[in-house]
Each structure stands twice: as structure tokens, then as C-alpha cells.
Coordinates of C-alpha atoms in Angstrom, one line a residue:
X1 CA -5.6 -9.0 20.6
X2 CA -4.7 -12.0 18.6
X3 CA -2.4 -15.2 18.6
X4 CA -0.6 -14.4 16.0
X5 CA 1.8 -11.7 15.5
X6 CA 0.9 -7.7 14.9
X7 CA 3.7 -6.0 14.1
X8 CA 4.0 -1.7 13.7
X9 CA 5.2 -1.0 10.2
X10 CA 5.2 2.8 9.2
X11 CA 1.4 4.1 8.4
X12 CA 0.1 0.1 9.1
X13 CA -0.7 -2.2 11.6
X14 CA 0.4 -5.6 10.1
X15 CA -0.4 -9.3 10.5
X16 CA 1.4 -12.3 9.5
X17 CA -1.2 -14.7 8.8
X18 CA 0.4 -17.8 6.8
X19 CA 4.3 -18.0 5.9
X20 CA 3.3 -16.7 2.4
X21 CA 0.2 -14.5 3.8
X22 CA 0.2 -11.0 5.5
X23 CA -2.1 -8.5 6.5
X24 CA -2.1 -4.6 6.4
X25 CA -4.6 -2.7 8.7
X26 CA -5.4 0.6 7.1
X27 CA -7.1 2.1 10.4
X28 CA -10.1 -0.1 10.1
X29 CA -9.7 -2.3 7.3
X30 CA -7.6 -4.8 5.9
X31 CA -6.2 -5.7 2.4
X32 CA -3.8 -9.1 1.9
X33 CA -0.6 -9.7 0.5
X34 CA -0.6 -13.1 -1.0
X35 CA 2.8 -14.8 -2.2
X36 CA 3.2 -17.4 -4.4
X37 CA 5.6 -20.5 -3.4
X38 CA 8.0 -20.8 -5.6
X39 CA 8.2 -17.7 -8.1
X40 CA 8.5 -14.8 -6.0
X41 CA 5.2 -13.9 -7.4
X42 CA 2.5 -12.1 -5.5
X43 CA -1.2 -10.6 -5.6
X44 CA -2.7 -7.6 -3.5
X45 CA -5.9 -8.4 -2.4
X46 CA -8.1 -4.7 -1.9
X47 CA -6.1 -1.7 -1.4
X48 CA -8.2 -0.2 1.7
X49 CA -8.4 3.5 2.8
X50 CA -7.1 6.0 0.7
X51 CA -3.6 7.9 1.0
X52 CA -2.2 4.5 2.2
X53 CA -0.5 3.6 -1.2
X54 CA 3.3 4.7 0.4
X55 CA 2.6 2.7 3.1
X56 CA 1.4 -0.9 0.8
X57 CA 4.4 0.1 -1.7
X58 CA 7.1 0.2 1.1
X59 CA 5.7 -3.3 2.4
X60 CA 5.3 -4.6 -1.2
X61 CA 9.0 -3.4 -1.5
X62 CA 10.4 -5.0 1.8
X63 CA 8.5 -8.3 1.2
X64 CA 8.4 -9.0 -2.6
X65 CA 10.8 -6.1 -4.2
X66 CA 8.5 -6.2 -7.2
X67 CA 5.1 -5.2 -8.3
X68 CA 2.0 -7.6 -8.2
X69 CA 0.6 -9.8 -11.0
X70 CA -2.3 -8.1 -10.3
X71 CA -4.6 -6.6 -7.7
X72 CA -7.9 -8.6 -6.8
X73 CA -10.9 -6.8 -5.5
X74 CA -13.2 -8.7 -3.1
X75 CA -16.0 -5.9 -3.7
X76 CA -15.5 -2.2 -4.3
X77 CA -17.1 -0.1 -1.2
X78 CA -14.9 3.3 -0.9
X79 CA -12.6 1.3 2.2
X80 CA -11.6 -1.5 0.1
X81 CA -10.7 1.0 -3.3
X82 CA -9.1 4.0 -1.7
X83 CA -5.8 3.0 -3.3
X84 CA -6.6 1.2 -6.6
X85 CA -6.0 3.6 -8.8
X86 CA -3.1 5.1 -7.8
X87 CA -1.4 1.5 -7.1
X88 CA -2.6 -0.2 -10.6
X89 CA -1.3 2.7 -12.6
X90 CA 1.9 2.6 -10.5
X91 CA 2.6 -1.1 -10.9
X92 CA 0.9 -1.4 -14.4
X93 CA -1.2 -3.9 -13.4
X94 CA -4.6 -5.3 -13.9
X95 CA -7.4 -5.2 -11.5
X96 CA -9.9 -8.4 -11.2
X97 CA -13.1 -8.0 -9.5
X98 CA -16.8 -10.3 -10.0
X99 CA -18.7 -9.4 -13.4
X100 CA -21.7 -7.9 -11.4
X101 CA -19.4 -5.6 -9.3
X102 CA -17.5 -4.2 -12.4
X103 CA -20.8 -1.4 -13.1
X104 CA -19.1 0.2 -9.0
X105 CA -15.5 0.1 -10.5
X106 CA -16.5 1.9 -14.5
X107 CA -18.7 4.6 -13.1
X108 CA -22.1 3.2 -14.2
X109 CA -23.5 3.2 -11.0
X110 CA -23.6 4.0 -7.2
X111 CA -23.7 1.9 -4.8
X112 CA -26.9 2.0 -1.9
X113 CA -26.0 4.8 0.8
X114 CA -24.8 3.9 4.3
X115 CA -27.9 3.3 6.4
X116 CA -27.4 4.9 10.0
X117 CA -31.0 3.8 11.5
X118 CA -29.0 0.3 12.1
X119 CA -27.5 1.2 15.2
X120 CA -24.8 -0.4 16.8
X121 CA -22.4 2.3 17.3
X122 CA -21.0 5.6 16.0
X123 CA -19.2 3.7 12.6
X124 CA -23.2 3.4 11.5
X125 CA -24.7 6.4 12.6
X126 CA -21.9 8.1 10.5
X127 CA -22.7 5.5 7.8
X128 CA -24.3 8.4 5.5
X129 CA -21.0 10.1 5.5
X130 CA -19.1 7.3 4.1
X131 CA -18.8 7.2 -0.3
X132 CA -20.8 5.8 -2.3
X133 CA -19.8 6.7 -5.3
X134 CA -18.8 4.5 -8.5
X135 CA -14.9 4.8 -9.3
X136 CA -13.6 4.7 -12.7
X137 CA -11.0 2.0 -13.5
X138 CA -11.4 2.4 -17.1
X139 CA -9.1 -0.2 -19.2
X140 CA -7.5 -1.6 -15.6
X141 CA -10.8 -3.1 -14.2
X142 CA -11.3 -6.6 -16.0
X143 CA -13.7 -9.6 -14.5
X144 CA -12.7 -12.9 -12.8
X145 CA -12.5 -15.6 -14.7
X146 CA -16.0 -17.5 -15.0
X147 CA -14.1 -20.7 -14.0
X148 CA -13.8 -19.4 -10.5
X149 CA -9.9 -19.4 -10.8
X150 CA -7.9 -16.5 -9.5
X151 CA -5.2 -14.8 -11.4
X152 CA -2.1 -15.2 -9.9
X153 CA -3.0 -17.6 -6.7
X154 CA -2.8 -21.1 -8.9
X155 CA -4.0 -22.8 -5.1
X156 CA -6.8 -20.1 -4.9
X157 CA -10.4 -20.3 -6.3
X158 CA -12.4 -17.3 -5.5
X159 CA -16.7 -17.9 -4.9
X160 CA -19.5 -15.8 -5.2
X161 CA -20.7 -14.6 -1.8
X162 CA -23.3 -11.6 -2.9
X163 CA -25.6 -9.5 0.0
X164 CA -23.1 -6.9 1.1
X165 CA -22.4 -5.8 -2.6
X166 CA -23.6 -7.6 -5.5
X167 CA -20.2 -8.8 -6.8
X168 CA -18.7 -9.7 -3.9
X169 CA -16.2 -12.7 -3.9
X170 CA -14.4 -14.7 -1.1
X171 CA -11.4 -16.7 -1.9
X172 CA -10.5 -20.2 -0.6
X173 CA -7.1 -22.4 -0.6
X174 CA -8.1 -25.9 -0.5
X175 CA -4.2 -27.3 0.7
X176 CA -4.2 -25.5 4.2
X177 CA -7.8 -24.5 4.1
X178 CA -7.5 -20.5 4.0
X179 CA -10.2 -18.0 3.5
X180 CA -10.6 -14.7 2.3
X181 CA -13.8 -13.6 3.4
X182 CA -13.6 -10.2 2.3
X183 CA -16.8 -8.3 4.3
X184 CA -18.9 -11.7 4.1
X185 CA -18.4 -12.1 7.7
X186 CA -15.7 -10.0 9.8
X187 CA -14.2 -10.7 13.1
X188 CA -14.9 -7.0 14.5
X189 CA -18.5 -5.4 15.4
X190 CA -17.6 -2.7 12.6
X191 CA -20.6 -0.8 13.5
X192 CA -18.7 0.1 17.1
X193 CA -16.0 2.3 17.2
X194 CA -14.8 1.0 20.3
X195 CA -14.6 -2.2 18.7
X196 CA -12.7 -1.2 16.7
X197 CA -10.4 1.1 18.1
X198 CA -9.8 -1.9 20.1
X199 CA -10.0 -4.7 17.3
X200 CA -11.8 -6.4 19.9
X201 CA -11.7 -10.1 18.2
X202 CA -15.4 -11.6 18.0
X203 CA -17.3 -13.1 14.1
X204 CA -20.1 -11.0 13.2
X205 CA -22.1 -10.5 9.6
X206 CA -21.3 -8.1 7.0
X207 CA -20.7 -4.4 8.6
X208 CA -24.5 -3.5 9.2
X209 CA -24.5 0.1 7.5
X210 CA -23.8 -1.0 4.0
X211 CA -25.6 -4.5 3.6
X212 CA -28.5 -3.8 1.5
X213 CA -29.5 -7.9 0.9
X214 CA -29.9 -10.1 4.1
X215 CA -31.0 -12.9 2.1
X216 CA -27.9 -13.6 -0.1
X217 CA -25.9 -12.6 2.6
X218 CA -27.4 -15.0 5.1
X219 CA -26.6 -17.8 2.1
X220 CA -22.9 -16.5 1.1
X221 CA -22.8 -16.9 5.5
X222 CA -23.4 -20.3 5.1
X223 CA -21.5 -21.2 1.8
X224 CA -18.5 -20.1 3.1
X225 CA -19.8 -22.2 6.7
X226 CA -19.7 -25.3 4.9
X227 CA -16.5 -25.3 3.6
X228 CA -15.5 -26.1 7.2
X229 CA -12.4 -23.3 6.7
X230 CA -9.3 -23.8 9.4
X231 CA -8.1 -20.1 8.9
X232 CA -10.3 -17.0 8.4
X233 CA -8.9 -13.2 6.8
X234 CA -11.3 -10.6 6.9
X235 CA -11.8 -7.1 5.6
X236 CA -12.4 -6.0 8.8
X237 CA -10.8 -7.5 12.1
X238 CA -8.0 -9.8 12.9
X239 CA -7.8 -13.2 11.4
X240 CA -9.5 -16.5 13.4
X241 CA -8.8 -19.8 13.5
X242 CA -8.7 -23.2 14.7
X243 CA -11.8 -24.2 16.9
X244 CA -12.9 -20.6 17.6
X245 CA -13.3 -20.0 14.3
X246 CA -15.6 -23.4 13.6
X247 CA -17.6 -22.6 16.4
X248 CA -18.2 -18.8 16.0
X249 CA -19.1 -20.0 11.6
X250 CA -21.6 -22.8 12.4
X251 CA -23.4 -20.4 15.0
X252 CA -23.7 -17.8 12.9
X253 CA -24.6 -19.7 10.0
X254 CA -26.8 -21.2 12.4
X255 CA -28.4 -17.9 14.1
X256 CA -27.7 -15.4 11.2
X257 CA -31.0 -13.8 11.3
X258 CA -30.8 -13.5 15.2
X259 CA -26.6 -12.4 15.4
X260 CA -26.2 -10.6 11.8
X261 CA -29.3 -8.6 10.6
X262 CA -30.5 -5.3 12.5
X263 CA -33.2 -5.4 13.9
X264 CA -34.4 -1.9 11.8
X265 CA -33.0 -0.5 8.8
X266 CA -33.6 0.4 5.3
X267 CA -32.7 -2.7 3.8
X268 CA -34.1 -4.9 6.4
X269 CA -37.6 -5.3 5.2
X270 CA -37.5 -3.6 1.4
X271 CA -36.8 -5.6 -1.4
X272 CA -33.3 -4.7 -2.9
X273 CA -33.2 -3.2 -6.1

């Protein structure tokens, strides 16, 4: 499974990542609680599959005993937003996402449909199944600050890393060299159930099925490559690290074309719109 340890709470699988870092597996994705030294302070990163918000509260409450500053989105594809609602208007908090993802998250427009003819496994041929639909935050939803700071992480700069969504952002702490990949890259084959049923721990490309632009994600691959990170988080998977993880980035920077894209697929050869 992984090095570090997975612990059973309630609904959620969890994963202490960092001292001030944990992770809550909502059946196939992840979202991040992210504590700030010294205040008590924290921020949810993504809120995952919906119905979970009694399981995130009851961790938030253990671990923090208070609401978030806020809640940062990395993107908003149905598995990352299942609880945002329903958690902002709870806590009475803001939501931060990137300016060109906010049209998803204030019901202007859809997102591209899952693409089955990827292949890979069961999770995409069922890809067509999965929502697509733009949510509604109304007055919650607000955009990142252009300066590429993140409210509420002070040690935290967030970076565009566009292909598998058009807004999507990763966020990296330079002290101990921490990223938050969102579905940039992933440390599961997310197109396999098996994989993960089994979290079987290997670094792939965005999640095949709902990718619609290789090119920018074969450069947000290798922006987030040359940071040279020491600890990855994913959306999907079980965090990486140490020489693993630098080996498994620079190849797939490397190879991206041959290890990330499908072979066929919808967005493989059109242009995106």
C-alpha cells in the first residue's frame, strides 16, 4: 500500500501525509486537510464524492475543532465538488478556484463528457456515466489571487497546470518541498477499477476519461517535473515520495506522450474547444 500511515476513520480511508497535512479517501478520490503552524488555522483542499460531508466535518472536528478559512478547489470535475456546497454553506466560508475554472463552478457551462473509447478499464468505459454538469456556487465561488498566493496557506503558492480542466491549479510549499497535484498527475491507473480497489501505488497522467487537452497537460506534467518536488498528494492515489517519486516525474515528463495519452479517444487528435 504505502509507507506512510492509512488509518480507518468512519466513512474515510485517511492518510497522514506531513505533521500538518492529512488525506481523506472518499472511495476513489482524495481531498487535503492543510494546517497552518502556529494559529490553529486550516484549509480544505476539494471536498470529493458527494454525501461524504459527515464524514470531512467529524475529521475537521477531531483535528482542528473549527471551520476552515476557506475551501480551495484544484479544478471542479463532479469527484472533486460533491461536497462544496453543502460544506461552504455550513462553515460560511469562501470557495477559491482558478479564474478560467470559475464558468464549471457559476453554471455557465459544462464541462466535456467522459470519453469511454480510451480504454484502460471499467472506471472509463463508464466514463459517460460520470457528471458533467456546471455547479452553482453563486456568491461563495471567488478566484485565486492573480499573485499565485493561496488563501490561508502563507507557505503555499498555487500554479496553473491546465489540460485536464482548464482551470486547474496545483499547489507547492517551497520549505519542505510539498505538492498538491490535484489530477495533474495521480499515483493510481484511475481508468482500472482494480487499481483502484486496490490503490495499487504507481505515477500515471491525468485520469484518461476526462482529459480533453494533451498538449497543456503534457506541459503542466513537466512544470510541476521541474520543480524537483520531495513529496507528491494527488487527487487520486496515495501520496509518493523521496526517489520513487523523482524517478517515476522525470519519466513521465520524459515519455508523457508514450505513458499518459491514449492511444484513441475523442480528445486525442481534435482540437479542444
Amino acid at each position: 500500500m504505502n509507507d506512510h500511515s492509512m488509518l480507518k476513520t468512519g466513512a474515510v480511508e485517511t492518510e497522514e501525509i506531513t505533521p500538518d497535512i492529512l488525506s481523506l479517501r472518499t472511495v476513489m478520490v482524495n481531498v487535503q486537510m492543510i494546517g497552518t503552524r502556529g494559529t490553529g488555522d486550516w484549509v480544505l483542499i476539494d471536498t470529493g464524492l458527494g454525501n461524504f460531508e459527515g464524514s470531512i466535518v467529524e475529521e475537521a472536528e477531531k483535528r482542528f475543532g473549527k471551520p476552515p478559512v476557506c475551501i480551495v478547489l484544484t479544478h471542479g470535475h463532479f469527484d472533486h465538488v460533491g461536497n462544496v456546497k453543502v460544506l461552504a454553506d455550513r462553515w460560511s466560508v469562501p470557495v477559491y478556484a482558478h479564474r478560467d475554472e470559475l464558468p464549471f463552478l457559476t453554471g455557465k457551462e459544462d464541462y466535456p463528457p467522459g470519453d469511454p473509447s480510451v480504454g484502460g478499464g471499467l472506471m472509463a468505459r463508464v466514463a459517460p456515466m460520470y457528471p458533467s454538469k456546471a455547479i452553482d456556487l453563486g456568491s461563495r465561488i471567488q478566484p485565486l489571487p492573480e499573485n499565485g498566493s493561496v488563501p490561508g496557506l502563507s507557505e503555499f503558492k498555487w500554479l496553473p497546470t491546465p489540460g485536464h480542466s482548464p482551470g486547474h491549479i496545483s499547489l507547492f510549499r517551497e520549505r519542505d518541498r510539498v505538492l498538491v497535484a490535484g489530477d495533474a498527475v495521480i499515483t493510481v491507473k484511475q481508468e482500472s477499477a482494480l487499481a483502484v480497489i486496490g490503490q495499487e501505488k504507481e505515477l500515471h497522467g491525468p485520469p484518461m476519461y476526462f482529459t480533453p487537452d494533451w498538449d497543456l497537460a503534457r506541459e503542466s506534467v513537466r512544470r510541476l517535473s521541474s520543480l524537483n518536488p520531495g513529496v507528491l498528494i494527488t487527487g487520486h492515489g496515495v501520496s509518493m515520495r523521496g526517489e520513487e517519486l523523482t524517478a517515476s516525474l522525470e519519466r513521465l515528463a520524459r515519455d508523457f506522450d508514450r505513458l499518459a495519452v491514449p492511444e484513441q479517444g475523442r480528445y486525442v487528435d481534435e482540437e479542444p474547444n
